[in-house]
mmCIF file of C-alpha atoms in Angstrom:
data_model
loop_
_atom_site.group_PDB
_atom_site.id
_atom_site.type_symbol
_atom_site.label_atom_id
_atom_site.label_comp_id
_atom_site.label_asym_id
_atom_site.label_seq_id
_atom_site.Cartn_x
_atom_site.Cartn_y
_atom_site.Cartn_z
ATOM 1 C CA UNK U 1 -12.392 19.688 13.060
ATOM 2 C CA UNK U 2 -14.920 19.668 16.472
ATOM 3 C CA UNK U 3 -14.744 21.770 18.534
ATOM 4 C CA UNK U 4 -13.336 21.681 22.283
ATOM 5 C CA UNK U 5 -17.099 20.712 23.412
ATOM 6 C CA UNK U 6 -17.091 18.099 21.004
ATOM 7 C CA UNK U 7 -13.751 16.297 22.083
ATOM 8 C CA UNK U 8 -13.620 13.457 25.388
ATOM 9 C CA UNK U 9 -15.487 10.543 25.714
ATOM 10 C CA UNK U 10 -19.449 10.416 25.260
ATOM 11 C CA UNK U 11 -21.776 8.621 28.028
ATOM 12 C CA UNK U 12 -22.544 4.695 26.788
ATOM 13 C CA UNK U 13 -25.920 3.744 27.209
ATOM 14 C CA UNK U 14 -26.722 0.763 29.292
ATOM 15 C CA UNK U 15 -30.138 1.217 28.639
ATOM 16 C CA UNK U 16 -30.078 1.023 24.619
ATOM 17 C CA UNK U 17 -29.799 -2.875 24.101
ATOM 18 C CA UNK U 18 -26.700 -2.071 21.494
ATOM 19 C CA UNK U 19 -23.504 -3.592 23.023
ATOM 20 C CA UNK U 20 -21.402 -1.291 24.960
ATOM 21 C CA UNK U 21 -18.524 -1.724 22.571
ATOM 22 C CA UNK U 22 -19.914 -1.339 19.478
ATOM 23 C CA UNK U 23 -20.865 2.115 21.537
ATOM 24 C CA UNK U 24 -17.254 2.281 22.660
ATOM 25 C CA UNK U 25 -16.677 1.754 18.621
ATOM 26 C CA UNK U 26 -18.843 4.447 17.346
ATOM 27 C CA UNK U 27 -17.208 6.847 19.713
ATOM 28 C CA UNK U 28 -13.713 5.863 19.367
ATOM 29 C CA UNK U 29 -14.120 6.514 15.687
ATOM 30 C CA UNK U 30 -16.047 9.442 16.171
ATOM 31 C CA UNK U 31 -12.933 11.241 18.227
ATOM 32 C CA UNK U 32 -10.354 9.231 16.096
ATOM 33 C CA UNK U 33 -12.065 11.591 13.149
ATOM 34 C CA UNK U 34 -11.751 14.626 15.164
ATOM 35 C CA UNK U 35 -7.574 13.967 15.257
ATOM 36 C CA UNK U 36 -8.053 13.643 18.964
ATOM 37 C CA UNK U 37 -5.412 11.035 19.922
ATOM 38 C CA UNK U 38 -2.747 12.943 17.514
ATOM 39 C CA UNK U 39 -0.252 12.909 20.994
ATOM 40 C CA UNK U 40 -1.085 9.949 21.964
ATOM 41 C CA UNK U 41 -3.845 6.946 22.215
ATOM 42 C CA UNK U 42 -4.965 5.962 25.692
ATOM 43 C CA UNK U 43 -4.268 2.379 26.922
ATOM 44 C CA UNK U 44 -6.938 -0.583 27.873
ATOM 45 C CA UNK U 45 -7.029 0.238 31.326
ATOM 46 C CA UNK U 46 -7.587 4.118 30.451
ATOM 47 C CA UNK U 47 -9.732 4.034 28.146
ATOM 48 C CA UNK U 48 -12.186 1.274 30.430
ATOM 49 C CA UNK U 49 -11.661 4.017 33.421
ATOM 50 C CA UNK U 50 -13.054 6.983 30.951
ATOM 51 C CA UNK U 51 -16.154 4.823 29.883
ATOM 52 C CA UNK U 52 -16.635 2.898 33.079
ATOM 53 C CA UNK U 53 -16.695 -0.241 31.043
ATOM 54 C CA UNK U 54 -14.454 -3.532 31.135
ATOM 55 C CA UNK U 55 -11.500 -4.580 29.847
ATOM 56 C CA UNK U 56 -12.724 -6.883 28.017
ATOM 57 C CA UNK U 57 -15.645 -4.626 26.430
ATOM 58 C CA UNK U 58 -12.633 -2.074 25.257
ATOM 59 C CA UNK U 59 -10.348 -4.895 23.388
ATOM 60 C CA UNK U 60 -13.720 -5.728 21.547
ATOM 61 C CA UNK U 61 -13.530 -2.413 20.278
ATOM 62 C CA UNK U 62 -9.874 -2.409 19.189
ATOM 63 C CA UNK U 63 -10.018 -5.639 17.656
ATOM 64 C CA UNK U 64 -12.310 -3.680 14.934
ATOM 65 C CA UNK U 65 -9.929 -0.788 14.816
ATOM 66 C CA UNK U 66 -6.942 -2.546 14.496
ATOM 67 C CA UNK U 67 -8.616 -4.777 11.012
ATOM 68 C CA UNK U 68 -9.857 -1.548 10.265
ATOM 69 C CA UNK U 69 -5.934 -0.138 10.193
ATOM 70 C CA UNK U 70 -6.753 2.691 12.857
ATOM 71 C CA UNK U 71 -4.913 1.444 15.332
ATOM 72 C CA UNK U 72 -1.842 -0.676 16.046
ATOM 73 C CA UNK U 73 -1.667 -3.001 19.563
ATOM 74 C CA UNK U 74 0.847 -6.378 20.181
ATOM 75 C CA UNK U 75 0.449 -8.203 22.993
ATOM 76 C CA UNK U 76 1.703 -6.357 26.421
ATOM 77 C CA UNK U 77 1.872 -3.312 24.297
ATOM 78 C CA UNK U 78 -0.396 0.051 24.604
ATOM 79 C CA UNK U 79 -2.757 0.603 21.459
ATOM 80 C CA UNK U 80 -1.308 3.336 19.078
ATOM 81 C CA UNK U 81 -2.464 4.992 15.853
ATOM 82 C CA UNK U 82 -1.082 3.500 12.793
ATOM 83 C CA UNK U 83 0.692 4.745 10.406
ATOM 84 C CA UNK U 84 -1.446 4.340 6.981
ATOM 85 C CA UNK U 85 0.092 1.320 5.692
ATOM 86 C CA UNK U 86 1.349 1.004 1.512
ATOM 87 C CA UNK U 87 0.005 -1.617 -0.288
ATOM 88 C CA UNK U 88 3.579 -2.971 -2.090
ATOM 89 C CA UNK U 89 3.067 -4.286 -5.858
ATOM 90 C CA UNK U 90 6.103 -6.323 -7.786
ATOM 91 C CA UNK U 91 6.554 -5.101 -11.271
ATOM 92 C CA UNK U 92 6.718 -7.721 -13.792
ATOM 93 C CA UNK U 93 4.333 -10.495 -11.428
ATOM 94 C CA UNK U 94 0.356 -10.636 -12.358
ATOM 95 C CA UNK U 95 -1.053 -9.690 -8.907
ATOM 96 C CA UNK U 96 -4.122 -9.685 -7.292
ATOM 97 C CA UNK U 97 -4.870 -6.434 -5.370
ATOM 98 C CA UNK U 98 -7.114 -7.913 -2.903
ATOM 99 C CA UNK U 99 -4.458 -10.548 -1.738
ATOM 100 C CA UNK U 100 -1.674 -7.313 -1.580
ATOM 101 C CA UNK U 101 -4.219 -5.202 0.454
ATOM 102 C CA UNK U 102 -5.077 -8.119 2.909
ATOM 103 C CA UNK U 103 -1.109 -9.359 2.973
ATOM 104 C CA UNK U 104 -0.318 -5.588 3.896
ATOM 105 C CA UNK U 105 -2.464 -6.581 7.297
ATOM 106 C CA UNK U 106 -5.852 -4.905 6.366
ATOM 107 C CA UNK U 107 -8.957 -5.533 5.749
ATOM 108 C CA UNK U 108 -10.175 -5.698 2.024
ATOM 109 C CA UNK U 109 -13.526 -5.012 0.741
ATOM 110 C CA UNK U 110 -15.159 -3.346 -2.159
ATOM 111 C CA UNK U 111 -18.081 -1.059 -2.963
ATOM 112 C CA UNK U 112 -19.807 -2.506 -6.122
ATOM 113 C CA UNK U 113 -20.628 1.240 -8.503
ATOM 114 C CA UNK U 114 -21.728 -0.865 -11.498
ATOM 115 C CA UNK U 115 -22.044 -4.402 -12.630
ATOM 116 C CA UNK U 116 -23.493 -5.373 -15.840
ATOM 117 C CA UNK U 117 -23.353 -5.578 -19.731
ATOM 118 C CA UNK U 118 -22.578 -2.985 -22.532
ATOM 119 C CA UNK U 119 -20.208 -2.370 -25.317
ATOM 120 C CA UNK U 120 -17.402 0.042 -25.727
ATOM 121 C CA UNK U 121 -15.740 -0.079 -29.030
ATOM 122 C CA UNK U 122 -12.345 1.203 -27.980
ATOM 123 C CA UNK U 123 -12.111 -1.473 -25.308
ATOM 124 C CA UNK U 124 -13.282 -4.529 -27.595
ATOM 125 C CA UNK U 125 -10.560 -3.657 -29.884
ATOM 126 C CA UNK U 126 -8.200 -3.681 -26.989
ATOM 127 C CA UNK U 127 -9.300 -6.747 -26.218
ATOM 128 C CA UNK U 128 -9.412 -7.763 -30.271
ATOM 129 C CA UNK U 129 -12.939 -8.070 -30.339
ATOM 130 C CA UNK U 130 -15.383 -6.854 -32.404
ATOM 131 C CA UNK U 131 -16.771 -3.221 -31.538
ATOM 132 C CA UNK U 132 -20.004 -4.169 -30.580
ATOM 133 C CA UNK U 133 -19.172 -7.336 -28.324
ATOM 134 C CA UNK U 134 -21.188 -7.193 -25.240
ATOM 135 C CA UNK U 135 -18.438 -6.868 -22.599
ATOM 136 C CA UNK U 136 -19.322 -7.404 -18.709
ATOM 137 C CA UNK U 137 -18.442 -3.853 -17.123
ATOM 138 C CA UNK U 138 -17.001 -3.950 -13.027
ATOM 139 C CA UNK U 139 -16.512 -0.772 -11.548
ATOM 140 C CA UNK U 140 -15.469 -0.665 -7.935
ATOM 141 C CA UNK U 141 -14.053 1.365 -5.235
ATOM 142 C CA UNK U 142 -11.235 -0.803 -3.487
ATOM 143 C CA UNK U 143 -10.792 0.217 0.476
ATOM 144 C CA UNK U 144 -8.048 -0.977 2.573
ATOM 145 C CA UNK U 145 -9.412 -0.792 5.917
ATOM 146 C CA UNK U 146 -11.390 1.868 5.978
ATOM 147 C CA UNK U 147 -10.422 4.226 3.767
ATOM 148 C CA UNK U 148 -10.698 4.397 -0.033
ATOM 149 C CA UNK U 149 -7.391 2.975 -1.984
ATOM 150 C CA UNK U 150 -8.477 2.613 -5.603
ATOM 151 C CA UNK U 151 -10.921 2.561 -8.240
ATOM 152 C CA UNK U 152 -11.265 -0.607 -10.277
ATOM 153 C CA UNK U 153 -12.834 -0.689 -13.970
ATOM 154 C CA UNK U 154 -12.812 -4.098 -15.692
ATOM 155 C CA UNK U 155 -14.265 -4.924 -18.891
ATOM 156 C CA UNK U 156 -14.550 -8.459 -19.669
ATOM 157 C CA UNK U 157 -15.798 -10.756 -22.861
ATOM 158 C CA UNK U 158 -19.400 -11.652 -22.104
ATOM 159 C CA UNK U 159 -18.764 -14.860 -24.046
ATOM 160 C CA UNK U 160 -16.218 -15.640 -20.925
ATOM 161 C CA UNK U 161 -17.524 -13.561 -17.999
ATOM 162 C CA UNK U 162 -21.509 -13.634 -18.073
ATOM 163 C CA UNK U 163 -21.692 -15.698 -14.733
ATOM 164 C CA UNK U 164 -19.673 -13.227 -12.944
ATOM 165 C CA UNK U 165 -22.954 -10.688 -12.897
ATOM 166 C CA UNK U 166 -24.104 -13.073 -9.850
ATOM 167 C CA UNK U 167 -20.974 -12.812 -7.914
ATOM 168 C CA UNK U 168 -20.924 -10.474 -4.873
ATOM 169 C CA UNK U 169 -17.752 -8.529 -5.290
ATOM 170 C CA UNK U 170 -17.887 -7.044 -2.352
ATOM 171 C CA UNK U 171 -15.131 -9.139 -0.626
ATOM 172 C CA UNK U 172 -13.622 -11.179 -3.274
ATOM 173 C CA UNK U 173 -11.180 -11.346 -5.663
ATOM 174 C CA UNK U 174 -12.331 -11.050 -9.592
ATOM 175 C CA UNK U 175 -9.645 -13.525 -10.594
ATOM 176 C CA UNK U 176 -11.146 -16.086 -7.612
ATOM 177 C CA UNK U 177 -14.529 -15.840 -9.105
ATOM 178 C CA UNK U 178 -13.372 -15.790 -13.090
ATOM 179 C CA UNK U 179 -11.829 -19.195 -12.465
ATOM 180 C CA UNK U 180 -14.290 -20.759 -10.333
ATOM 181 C CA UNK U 181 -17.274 -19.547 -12.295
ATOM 182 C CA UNK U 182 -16.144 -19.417 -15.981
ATOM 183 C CA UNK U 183 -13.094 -21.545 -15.664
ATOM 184 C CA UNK U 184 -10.818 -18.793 -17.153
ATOM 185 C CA UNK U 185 -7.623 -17.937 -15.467
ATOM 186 C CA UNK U 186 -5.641 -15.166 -15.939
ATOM 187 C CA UNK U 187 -2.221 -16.079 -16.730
ATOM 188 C CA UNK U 188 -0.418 -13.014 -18.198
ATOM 189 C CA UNK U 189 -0.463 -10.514 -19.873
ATOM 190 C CA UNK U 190 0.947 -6.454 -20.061
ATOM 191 C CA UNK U 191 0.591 -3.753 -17.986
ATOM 192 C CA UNK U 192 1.653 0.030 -17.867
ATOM 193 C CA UNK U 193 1.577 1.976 -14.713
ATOM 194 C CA UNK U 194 1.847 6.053 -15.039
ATOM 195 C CA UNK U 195 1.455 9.070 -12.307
ATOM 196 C CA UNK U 196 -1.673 10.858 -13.308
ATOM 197 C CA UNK U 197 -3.393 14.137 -11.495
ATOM 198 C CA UNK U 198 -7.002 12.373 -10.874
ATOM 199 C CA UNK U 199 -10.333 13.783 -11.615
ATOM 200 C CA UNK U 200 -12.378 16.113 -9.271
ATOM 201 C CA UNK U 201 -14.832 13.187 -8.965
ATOM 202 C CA UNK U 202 -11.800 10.557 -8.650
ATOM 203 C CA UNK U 203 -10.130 12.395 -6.055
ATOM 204 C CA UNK U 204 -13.747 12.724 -4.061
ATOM 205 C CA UNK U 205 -14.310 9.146 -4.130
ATOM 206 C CA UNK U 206 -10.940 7.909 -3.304
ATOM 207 C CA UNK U 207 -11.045 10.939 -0.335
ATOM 208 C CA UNK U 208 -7.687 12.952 -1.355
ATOM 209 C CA UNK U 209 -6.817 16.543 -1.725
ATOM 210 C CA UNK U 210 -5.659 18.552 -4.555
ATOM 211 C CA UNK U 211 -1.822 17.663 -3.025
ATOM 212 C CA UNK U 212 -1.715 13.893 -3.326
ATOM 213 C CA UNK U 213 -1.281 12.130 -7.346
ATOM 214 C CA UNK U 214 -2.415 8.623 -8.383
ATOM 215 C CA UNK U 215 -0.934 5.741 -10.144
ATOM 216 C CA UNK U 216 -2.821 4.786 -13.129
ATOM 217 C CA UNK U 217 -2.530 1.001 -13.803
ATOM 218 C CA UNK U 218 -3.113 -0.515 -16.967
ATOM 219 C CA UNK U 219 -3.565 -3.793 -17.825
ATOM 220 C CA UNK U 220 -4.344 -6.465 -20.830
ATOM 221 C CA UNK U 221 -4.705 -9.823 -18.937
ATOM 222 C CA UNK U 222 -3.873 -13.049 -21.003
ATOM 223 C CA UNK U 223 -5.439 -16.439 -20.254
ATOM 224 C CA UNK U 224 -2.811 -18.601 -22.179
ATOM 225 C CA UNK U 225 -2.060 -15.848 -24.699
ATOM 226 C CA UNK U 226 -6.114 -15.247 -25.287
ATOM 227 C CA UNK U 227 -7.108 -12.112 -24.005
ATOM 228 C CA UNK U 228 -8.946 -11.924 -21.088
ATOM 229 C CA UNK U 229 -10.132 -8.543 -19.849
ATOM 230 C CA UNK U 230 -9.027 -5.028 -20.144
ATOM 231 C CA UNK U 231 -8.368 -3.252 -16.708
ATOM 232 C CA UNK U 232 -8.058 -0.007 -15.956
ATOM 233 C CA UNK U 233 -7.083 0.909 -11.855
ATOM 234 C CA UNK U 234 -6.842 4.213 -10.527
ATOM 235 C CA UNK U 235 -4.656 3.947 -6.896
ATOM 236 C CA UNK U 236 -3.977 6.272 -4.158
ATOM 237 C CA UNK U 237 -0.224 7.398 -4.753
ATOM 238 C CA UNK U 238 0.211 7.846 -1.015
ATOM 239 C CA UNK U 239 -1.014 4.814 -0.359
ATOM 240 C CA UNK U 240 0.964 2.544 -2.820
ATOM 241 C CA UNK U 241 4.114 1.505 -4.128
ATOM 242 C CA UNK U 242 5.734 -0.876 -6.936
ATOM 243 C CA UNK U 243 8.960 -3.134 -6.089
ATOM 244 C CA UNK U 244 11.211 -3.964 -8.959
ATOM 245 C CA UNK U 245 14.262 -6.601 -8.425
ATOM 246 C CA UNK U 246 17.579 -6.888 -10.462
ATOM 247 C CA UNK U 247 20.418 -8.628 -11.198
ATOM 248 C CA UNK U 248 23.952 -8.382 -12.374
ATOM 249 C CA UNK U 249 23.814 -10.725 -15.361
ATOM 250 C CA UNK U 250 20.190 -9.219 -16.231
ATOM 251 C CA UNK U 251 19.883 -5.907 -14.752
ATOM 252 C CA UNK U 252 16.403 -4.178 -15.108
ATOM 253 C CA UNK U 253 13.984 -5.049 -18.041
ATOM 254 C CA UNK U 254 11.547 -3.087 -19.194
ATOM 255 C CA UNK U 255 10.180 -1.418 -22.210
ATOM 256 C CA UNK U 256 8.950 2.666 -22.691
ATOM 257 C CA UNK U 257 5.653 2.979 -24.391
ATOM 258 C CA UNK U 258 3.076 5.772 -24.792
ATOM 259 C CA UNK U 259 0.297 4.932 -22.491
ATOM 260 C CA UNK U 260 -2.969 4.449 -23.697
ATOM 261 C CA UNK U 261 -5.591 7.204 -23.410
ATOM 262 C CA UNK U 262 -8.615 6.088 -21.932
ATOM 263 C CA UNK U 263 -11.592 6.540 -23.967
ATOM 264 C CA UNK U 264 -14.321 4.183 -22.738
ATOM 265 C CA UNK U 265 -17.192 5.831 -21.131
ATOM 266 C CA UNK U 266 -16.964 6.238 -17.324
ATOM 267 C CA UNK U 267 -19.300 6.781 -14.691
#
């Protein structure tokens, strides 16, 4: 937390050639950080009044921090804080969580930790490969807006996915690129989804305290009953939630299994 000398607006520099709201920006975040606007966030016309600037140099500045998910505004409507937003999943639909994240209203993007080739017995024979099949290895960290949500490991037949090692994944969708690059599309497949307490290290990426659990996702994915890639997601449990629906005539379907324990090598 700063200090009382830290809080209020800071001075914008005319002088600097950077653009007074990407200024206005950099300080907004820095006393959003600081939990200064917990009672309230100021308005356009305060906010231009505390920096001297235009009105039109301050809704610059909250057009990042509302993709960003910092900040809520509607037209004729002050700017507020928003409330971190869940990323919904249906159970029983293949989903894509970079089309949930950005339907949810936020901005999606991804910080590439590893791309390349190796082999991991225990996930070939998930996959019912041979042991030492080269699999393509994906290892992200998924943000919505701008905070972490999840940590993505995909393993993936080399034989299928070798041009995917030239794909930025930065801000794209793996089952985009599979199908335009290697013509493969994921059609299926199974999936198990457990609470699990997350490792020091996981908890430190995805930026959570010893208080908050995870969902770990699991996932075979099928194109036309030929498997695909192995998948193994590790998601904020504060930031996300599953949807089921039922009916009278077929109520809920599902099956109880013991969950795989993961054995691959991670990083």
């Amino acid at each position: 937390m700063a200090g009382k000398q830290d809080r209020g607006p800071r001075s914008l520099d005319r002088a600097s050639g950077q653009p007074l709201w990407i200024q206005l920006l950099a300080d907004l975040r820095r006393r959003l950080d600081a939990d200064e606007f917990t009672a309230a966030f100021p308005g356009e016309l305060t906010l231009g009044a505390e920096y001297e600037i235009s009105r039109h140099t301050v809704r610059e500045a909250l057009r990042v921090l509302r993709e960003e998910g910092r900040v809520t505004a509607a037209r004729g409507r002050a700017p507020r804080l928003a409330e971190p937003a869940e990323i919904q999943q249906p159970l029983g639909a293949l989903y894509s969580l970079f089309a949930s994240v950005e339907a949810a209203g936020l901005a999606q993007r991804s910080i590439v930790r590893t791309l390349d080739v190796r082999a991991d017995g225990v996930i070939a024979a998930r996959l019912g490969l041979e042991e030492s099949t080269p699999l393509v290895y994906l290892e992200r960290l998924r943000l919505a807006g701008a905070d972490p949500l999840a940590v993505d490991r995909v393993w993936l037949p080399a034989s299928l996915a070798a041009p995917l090692l030239d794909a930025d994944f930065s801000h794209t969708g793996l089952y985009q690129e599979y199908r335009e690059r290697c013509e493969i599309t994921v059609t299926g497949g199974q999936e198990s989804i457990r609470a699990v307490m997350p490792s020091d290290a996981e908890r430190q990426l995805l930026g959570i305290g010893s208080d908050i659990a995870t969902f770990s996702i699991e996932r075979l994915g099928c194109s036309y009953g030929q498997p695909a890639e192995w998948r193994h997601t590790l998601v904020r449990g504060d930031r996300f939630g599953v949807t089921a629906q039922f009916s009278a005539r077929s109520g809920y379907q599902f099956e109880m299994s013991a969950p795989h324990r993961y054995e691959g090598h991670q990083r």
